[in-house]
Amino acid sequence: MSTARTVRMGVIGAGFARTTQIPALRALPGVEVVSLASARREKVEEAGRQLGVPHVTTDWREVVSRPEVTCVCISTPPALHRDITLAALEAGKAVLCEKPTALDAREAEAMWHAARERRVLALLDHELRFLPTRQRMRALLRSGELGKVRGARVFYRNDNRASPERPWDWWSDASQGGGLLGAIGSHAVDTLRFMLGAEPDEVLGELATHTPERPDALTGQSRPVTSDDEARLLLRFGATTAAIELSMVSPGKPVHGVEVSCERGGLRVEGRELWRSTVGTRSWERVALPAEPPLPPGLPDNEWARGFLALAGAMTQALREGRASVEDAATLEDGWRNQQVLDAARRSHAERRWIRLSSGT
């Protein structure tokens, strides 16, 4: 099959896209980044010069409407995800959308249905699925050699929002989709669904906002924070209960990982390392994995960049070959299912009770 066609990317957003997504895309064979949009003129012009993107604009609609754009990479606050995705799909473009999928499950469902009707490649940027550690963990779980899964846990600790002096931004605003539950909780939910190969039945959630106000960067005046900076969830997958523990305000060494406990042993991913334990040994042994390839210049050496590079490579290869699916990638249906869990966690927090999830499609 020929792989000669060039994939021309239009990118909307200049945060994570500027530091990670565009450098990764530009390093891939047969891929060009031809258009970039961001709301602030000076920011998008600087990013365009720095990254060599020939067309920049403050209007995302210009990116979507450009005939040469093959795929639209959406890296904006979640409040814009639905509208941009629907417009891109209507224009016949493939889509790679950042997580969380949308503001709520209703928006996410509209995105999924539109992609299904258009029959184009439309994915969520759950890049952690493509890390070798997580791929290997999933393969070991699916092999059955560790026995039945008894429990699982996703944990994340960082203190990058612990200081009350950190300025207010869209991340502080729930109406724009800000907050830890969406930013990292969406990854945690997707990780559990991906690893366990099952859908959760019920959710119990508790959220916290430890810094209720932050200073406006321009005026210095305090602005209310309506999003969460800490989250704890319990998810029931039939007889198996999984826990999610997330904090952006906890001091100490940052950690991010997954643990799964089974009848005959357990697995633990932390960062880019995989560990295995056998029942009775009371110890962890590191699982050998192939050496990671060097990163292209300009990419930060972290799990997000490495995962995105792998996901983007698989997606753009599929586009070059005319395929409308990518093995192991999160689809917009996955995005809708993840969003249902996030919505249920917020409702659980508000109502102080377990929330049962609908299994309908």
Coordinates of C-alpha atoms in Angstrom, one line a residue:
M1 CA 0.0 0.0 0.0
S2 CA 1.4 3.4 -0.9
T3 CA 2.3 5.8 1.9
A4 CA 3.2 8.7 -0.4
R5 CA 0.5 11.1 0.5
T6 CA 1.4 14.0 2.8
V7 CA -0.6 14.7 5.9
R8 CA -1.1 18.4 6.4
M9 CA -2.0 19.4 10.0
G10 CA -3.9 22.4 11.2
V11 CA -3.4 23.0 14.9
I12 CA -5.7 25.0 17.2
G13 CA -4.1 26.1 20.5
A14 CA -0.6 27.2 21.4
G15 CA 0.0 25.8 24.9
F16 CA 0.7 22.0 24.9
A17 CA 0.6 22.2 21.1
R18 CA 3.5 24.6 21.1
T19 CA 5.7 22.7 23.5
T20 CA 5.0 19.2 22.5
Q21 CA 2.4 18.5 19.7
I22 CA 3.8 20.7 16.9
P23 CA 7.5 19.7 17.5
A24 CA 6.4 16.0 17.5
L25 CA 4.3 16.4 14.3
R26 CA 7.0 18.2 12.4
A27 CA 9.4 15.3 13.2
L28 CA 7.2 12.7 11.6
P29 CA 7.7 11.5 8.0
G30 CA 5.2 12.8 5.5
V31 CA 3.7 15.3 7.9
E32 CA 3.5 19.1 7.7
V33 CA 2.1 21.6 10.1
V34 CA 0.6 24.2 7.8
S35 CA -1.7 26.3 10.0
L36 CA -1.9 27.4 13.6
A37 CA -4.6 29.3 15.5
S38 CA -4.6 30.8 19.0
A39 CA -6.7 33.5 20.5
R40 CA -3.8 36.0 21.2
R41 CA -2.3 37.5 18.1
E42 CA 1.2 38.1 19.6
K43 CA 1.3 34.5 21.0
V44 CA 0.3 32.8 17.8
E45 CA 2.7 34.9 15.6
E46 CA 5.6 34.2 17.9
A47 CA 4.8 30.5 17.9
G48 CA 4.5 30.4 14.1
R49 CA 7.9 32.0 13.7
Q50 CA 9.5 29.8 16.3
L51 CA 8.0 26.5 14.9
G52 CA 8.0 27.4 11.2
V53 CA 4.3 27.3 10.6
P54 CA 3.5 29.2 7.5
H55 CA -0.1 30.3 8.3
V56 CA -1.2 31.7 11.7
T57 CA -4.5 33.2 12.7
T58 CA -6.6 34.1 15.8
D59 CA -9.7 32.5 14.3
W60 CA -9.9 28.7 14.5
R61 CA -12.4 28.7 11.7
E62 CA -9.7 29.7 9.3
V63 CA -7.7 26.6 10.1
V64 CA -10.8 24.3 9.7
S65 CA -11.7 25.8 6.3
R66 CA -8.3 25.7 4.7
P67 CA -8.5 23.2 1.9
E68 CA -5.0 21.9 2.3
V69 CA -5.5 20.8 5.9
T70 CA -5.9 17.1 6.2
C71 CA -6.4 16.8 10.0
V72 CA -7.3 19.3 12.7
C73 CA -5.4 18.9 16.1
I74 CA -7.6 20.6 18.8
S75 CA -5.5 21.7 21.8
T76 CA -7.8 24.4 23.2
P77 CA -9.7 24.7 26.5
P78 CA -12.4 22.0 26.6
A79 CA -15.2 24.6 26.2
L80 CA -14.3 24.8 22.5
H81 CA -13.8 21.1 21.7
R82 CA -17.3 20.3 20.6
D83 CA -17.7 23.3 18.2
I84 CA -14.3 22.9 16.6
T85 CA -14.7 19.1 16.3
L86 CA -18.1 19.4 14.7
A87 CA -16.9 22.0 12.3
A88 CA -13.8 20.0 11.3
L89 CA -15.9 16.8 10.8
E90 CA -18.4 18.8 8.7
A91 CA -15.5 20.0 6.5
G92 CA -14.4 16.4 6.0
K93 CA -11.2 16.7 8.2
A94 CA -9.8 14.1 10.4
V95 CA -9.6 15.1 14.1
L96 CA -7.2 14.7 17.0
C97 CA -8.9 16.3 20.1
E98 CA -7.3 16.9 23.4
K99 CA -8.9 15.6 26.6
P100 CA -11.1 16.0 28.4
T101 CA -13.4 15.4 25.5
A102 CA -15.8 18.2 26.2
L103 CA -17.7 20.1 28.9
D104 CA -20.1 17.2 29.5
A105 CA -21.2 13.8 28.1
R106 CA -24.0 15.4 26.0
E107 CA -21.4 17.4 24.1
A108 CA -19.1 14.4 23.8
E109 CA -21.9 12.2 22.5
A110 CA -22.6 14.7 19.7
M111 CA -18.9 14.6 18.7
W112 CA -18.9 10.8 18.6
H113 CA -22.1 10.6 16.6
A114 CA -20.8 13.2 14.1
A115 CA -17.6 11.2 13.6
R116 CA -19.5 8.0 13.2
E117 CA -21.7 9.5 10.5
R118 CA -18.8 11.0 8.6
R119 CA -16.7 7.9 8.9
V120 CA -13.5 9.8 9.2
L121 CA -10.6 9.2 11.6
A122 CA -11.4 11.0 14.8
L123 CA -9.3 10.3 18.0
L124 CA -8.8 11.6 21.6
D125 CA -5.3 12.4 22.7
H126 CA -5.0 9.8 25.3
E127 CA -1.3 9.4 24.5
L128 CA -0.4 7.4 27.6
R129 CA -2.0 4.3 26.0
F130 CA 1.0 4.3 23.6
L131 CA 3.7 4.2 26.2
P132 CA 5.7 0.8 26.2
T133 CA 5.1 0.3 29.9
R134 CA 1.3 0.6 29.6
Q135 CA 1.2 -1.5 26.4
R136 CA 3.2 -4.2 28.2
M137 CA 1.1 -4.0 31.4
R138 CA -2.1 -4.4 29.3
A139 CA -0.7 -7.4 27.4
L140 CA 0.3 -9.1 30.7
L141 CA -3.2 -8.6 32.1
R142 CA -4.8 -9.9 29.0
S143 CA -2.6 -13.0 28.9
G144 CA -4.3 -14.2 32.2
E145 CA -1.0 -15.4 33.7
L146 CA -1.5 -13.3 36.8
G147 CA -5.1 -14.5 37.3
K148 CA -8.3 -12.6 37.9
V149 CA -8.0 -8.8 38.6
R150 CA -8.8 -8.0 42.2
G151 CA -8.2 -4.2 42.2
A152 CA -6.6 -1.3 40.5
R153 CA -5.4 2.2 41.4
V154 CA -4.3 5.3 39.4
F155 CA -2.3 7.9 41.4
Y156 CA -1.0 11.3 40.6
R157 CA 0.8 13.8 42.8
N158 CA 2.2 17.2 42.0
D159 CA 2.3 20.6 43.6
N160 CA 2.3 22.9 40.6
R161 CA -1.0 24.5 41.7
A162 CA -0.2 24.5 45.4
S163 CA 0.9 28.1 45.6
P164 CA -1.9 30.7 46.0
E165 CA 0.3 33.1 44.1
R166 CA 0.0 31.2 40.8
P167 CA -2.1 33.5 38.6
W168 CA -5.7 32.7 37.6
D169 CA -6.1 31.3 34.1
W170 CA -8.7 29.2 32.2
W171 CA -7.7 26.2 34.2
S172 CA -9.2 27.9 37.2
D173 CA -12.6 28.2 35.5
A174 CA -15.0 25.2 35.5
S175 CA -17.1 26.8 32.8
Q176 CA -14.2 26.5 30.4
G177 CA -13.5 22.9 31.4
G178 CA -10.7 23.7 33.8
G179 CA -9.7 21.6 36.8
L180 CA -7.8 18.5 37.8
L181 CA -10.6 16.0 37.2
G182 CA -10.8 16.8 33.5
A183 CA -7.0 17.3 33.0
I184 CA -5.7 14.2 34.7
G185 CA -8.9 12.4 35.8
S186 CA -9.8 11.9 32.1
H187 CA -6.5 10.1 31.7
A188 CA -7.0 8.0 34.8
V189 CA -10.5 6.9 33.8
D190 CA -9.3 6.1 30.3
T191 CA -6.3 4.1 31.7
L192 CA -8.6 1.9 33.9
R193 CA -11.0 1.2 31.0
F194 CA -8.0 0.5 28.7
M195 CA -6.2 -1.8 31.1
L196 CA -9.2 -3.7 32.5
G197 CA -11.1 -4.0 29.2
A198 CA -14.4 -3.2 30.9
E199 CA -16.8 -0.3 31.6
P200 CA -17.4 0.9 35.2
D201 CA -20.9 0.4 36.7
E202 CA -20.8 2.9 39.5
V203 CA -18.8 6.0 40.6
L204 CA -18.2 7.6 43.9
G205 CA -16.4 11.0 43.7
E206 CA -15.0 13.6 46.1
L207 CA -13.5 16.9 44.7
A208 CA -11.7 19.7 46.5
T209 CA -10.7 23.3 45.7
H210 CA -7.9 24.2 48.1
T211 CA -7.2 27.7 46.6
P212 CA -10.6 29.5 46.2
E213 CA -9.1 32.6 44.7
R214 CA -6.1 33.5 42.5
P215 CA -4.7 36.8 41.3
D216 CA -5.5 38.0 37.8
A217 CA -2.2 38.3 35.9
L218 CA -3.2 41.7 34.4
T219 CA -5.0 43.5 37.2
G220 CA -3.6 41.7 40.3
Q221 CA -7.2 41.5 41.6
S222 CA -8.4 38.2 43.1
R223 CA -10.7 36.1 40.9
P224 CA -12.7 33.1 42.1
V225 CA -11.5 29.6 41.4
T226 CA -14.4 27.3 40.4
S227 CA -12.5 24.2 39.4
D228 CA -11.0 21.4 41.5
D229 CA -7.3 20.9 42.3
E230 CA -7.7 17.5 44.1
A231 CA -9.9 14.5 43.3
R232 CA -10.6 11.0 44.7
L233 CA -12.8 8.5 42.9
L234 CA -13.9 4.9 43.4
L235 CA -15.1 3.0 40.3
R236 CA -16.8 -0.4 40.4
F237 CA -16.1 -2.7 37.5
G238 CA -18.5 -5.5 38.5
A239 CA -16.8 -7.2 41.5
T240 CA -13.6 -5.2 41.0
T241 CA -13.2 -1.8 42.7
A242 CA -10.6 0.7 41.3
A243 CA -9.4 3.9 43.0
I244 CA -8.2 7.2 41.5
E245 CA -6.2 9.6 43.7
L246 CA -5.2 12.9 42.2
S247 CA -3.7 16.0 43.6
M248 CA -2.1 19.2 42.1
V249 CA -1.4 20.6 45.6
S250 CA 0.6 17.9 47.3
P251 CA 4.3 18.6 48.0
G252 CA 7.1 16.0 47.5
K253 CA 8.4 14.2 44.5
P254 CA 5.9 14.2 41.7
V255 CA 4.5 10.7 41.0
H256 CA 2.2 9.3 38.4
G257 CA 1.4 5.7 38.1
V258 CA -1.0 2.7 37.8
E259 CA -1.2 -0.4 40.0
V260 CA -3.2 -3.6 39.2
S261 CA -3.6 -6.4 41.8
C262 CA -4.4 -9.9 40.6
E263 CA -4.8 -13.4 42.1
R264 CA -1.2 -14.5 41.5
G265 CA 0.6 -11.2 41.4
G266 CA 0.5 -7.5 40.5
L267 CA 1.8 -4.9 38.1
R268 CA 2.9 -1.3 38.7
V269 CA 3.7 1.4 36.3
E270 CA 5.3 4.6 37.6
G271 CA 6.5 7.1 35.0
R272 CA 8.2 5.1 32.3
E273 CA 9.1 2.0 34.4
L274 CA 7.1 -1.2 34.8
W275 CA 7.3 -3.4 37.9
R276 CA 6.0 -6.9 38.6
S277 CA 5.3 -8.7 41.9
T278 CA 4.4 -12.4 42.5
V279 CA 2.2 -13.2 45.5
G280 CA 4.4 -14.3 48.4
T281 CA 7.6 -12.5 47.4
R282 CA 6.5 -9.1 49.0
S283 CA 8.8 -7.3 46.5
W284 CA 8.8 -5.7 43.1
E285 CA 10.9 -6.7 40.2
R286 CA 11.5 -4.4 37.3
V287 CA 10.2 -5.7 33.9
A288 CA 12.7 -5.3 31.1
L289 CA 11.5 -3.3 28.1
P290 CA 13.1 -2.4 24.8
A291 CA 15.3 0.8 25.0
E292 CA 13.4 3.9 24.2
P293 CA 14.4 5.7 21.0
P294 CA 15.9 9.2 21.2
L295 CA 13.5 12.0 21.0
P296 CA 13.5 14.5 18.1
P297 CA 15.1 17.9 19.0
G298 CA 12.8 20.3 20.8
L299 CA 10.6 17.7 22.6
P300 CA 10.7 17.5 26.4
D301 CA 11.7 14.1 27.6
N302 CA 8.6 13.1 29.6
E303 CA 5.8 10.5 29.3
W304 CA 3.4 13.0 27.7
A305 CA 5.8 13.8 24.8
R306 CA 6.9 10.2 24.2
G307 CA 3.3 9.0 24.3
F308 CA 2.1 11.8 21.9
L309 CA 4.9 11.1 19.5
A310 CA 3.9 7.5 19.3
L311 CA 0.1 8.3 19.0
A312 CA 0.7 11.0 16.4
G313 CA 3.0 8.7 14.4
A314 CA 0.3 5.9 14.3
M315 CA -2.5 8.4 13.4
T316 CA -0.6 10.1 10.6
Q317 CA 0.5 6.8 9.2
A318 CA -3.1 5.7 9.1
L319 CA -4.1 8.9 7.3
R320 CA -1.3 8.4 4.8
E321 CA -2.6 4.9 4.1
G322 CA -6.3 6.0 3.9
R323 CA -7.3 4.1 7.1
A324 CA -10.0 5.4 9.4
S325 CA -8.9 3.6 12.6
V326 CA -5.8 3.2 14.7
E327 CA -5.2 0.2 16.9
D328 CA -5.3 0.9 20.7
A329 CA -6.1 4.6 20.1
A330 CA -8.9 6.3 22.1
T331 CA -11.8 7.1 19.8
L332 CA -14.5 9.8 20.3
E333 CA -16.7 6.9 21.6
D334 CA -14.1 6.3 24.3
G335 CA -14.1 10.1 24.9
W336 CA -17.9 10.0 25.5
R337 CA -17.6 7.0 27.9
N338 CA -14.8 8.7 29.8
Q339 CA -16.9 11.9 30.0
Q340 CA -19.8 10.0 31.4
V341 CA -17.6 8.9 34.3
L342 CA -16.3 12.5 34.9
D343 CA -19.9 13.8 34.9
A344 CA -20.9 11.1 37.4
A345 CA -18.0 11.9 39.7
R346 CA -19.1 15.6 39.8
R347 CA -22.7 14.5 40.5
S348 CA -21.5 12.1 43.2
H349 CA -19.6 14.9 44.9
A350 CA -22.6 17.2 44.8
E351 CA -25.1 14.6 46.0
R352 CA -22.7 12.7 48.3
R353 CA -23.6 9.2 47.0
W354 CA -22.7 6.5 44.5
I355 CA -23.9 7.2 40.9
R356 CA -24.8 4.4 38.6
L357 CA -23.6 4.7 35.0
S358 CA -25.8 4.0 32.0
S359 CA -24.6 1.2 29.8
G360 CA -26.6 2.4 26.7
T361 CA -25.0 3.6 23.5

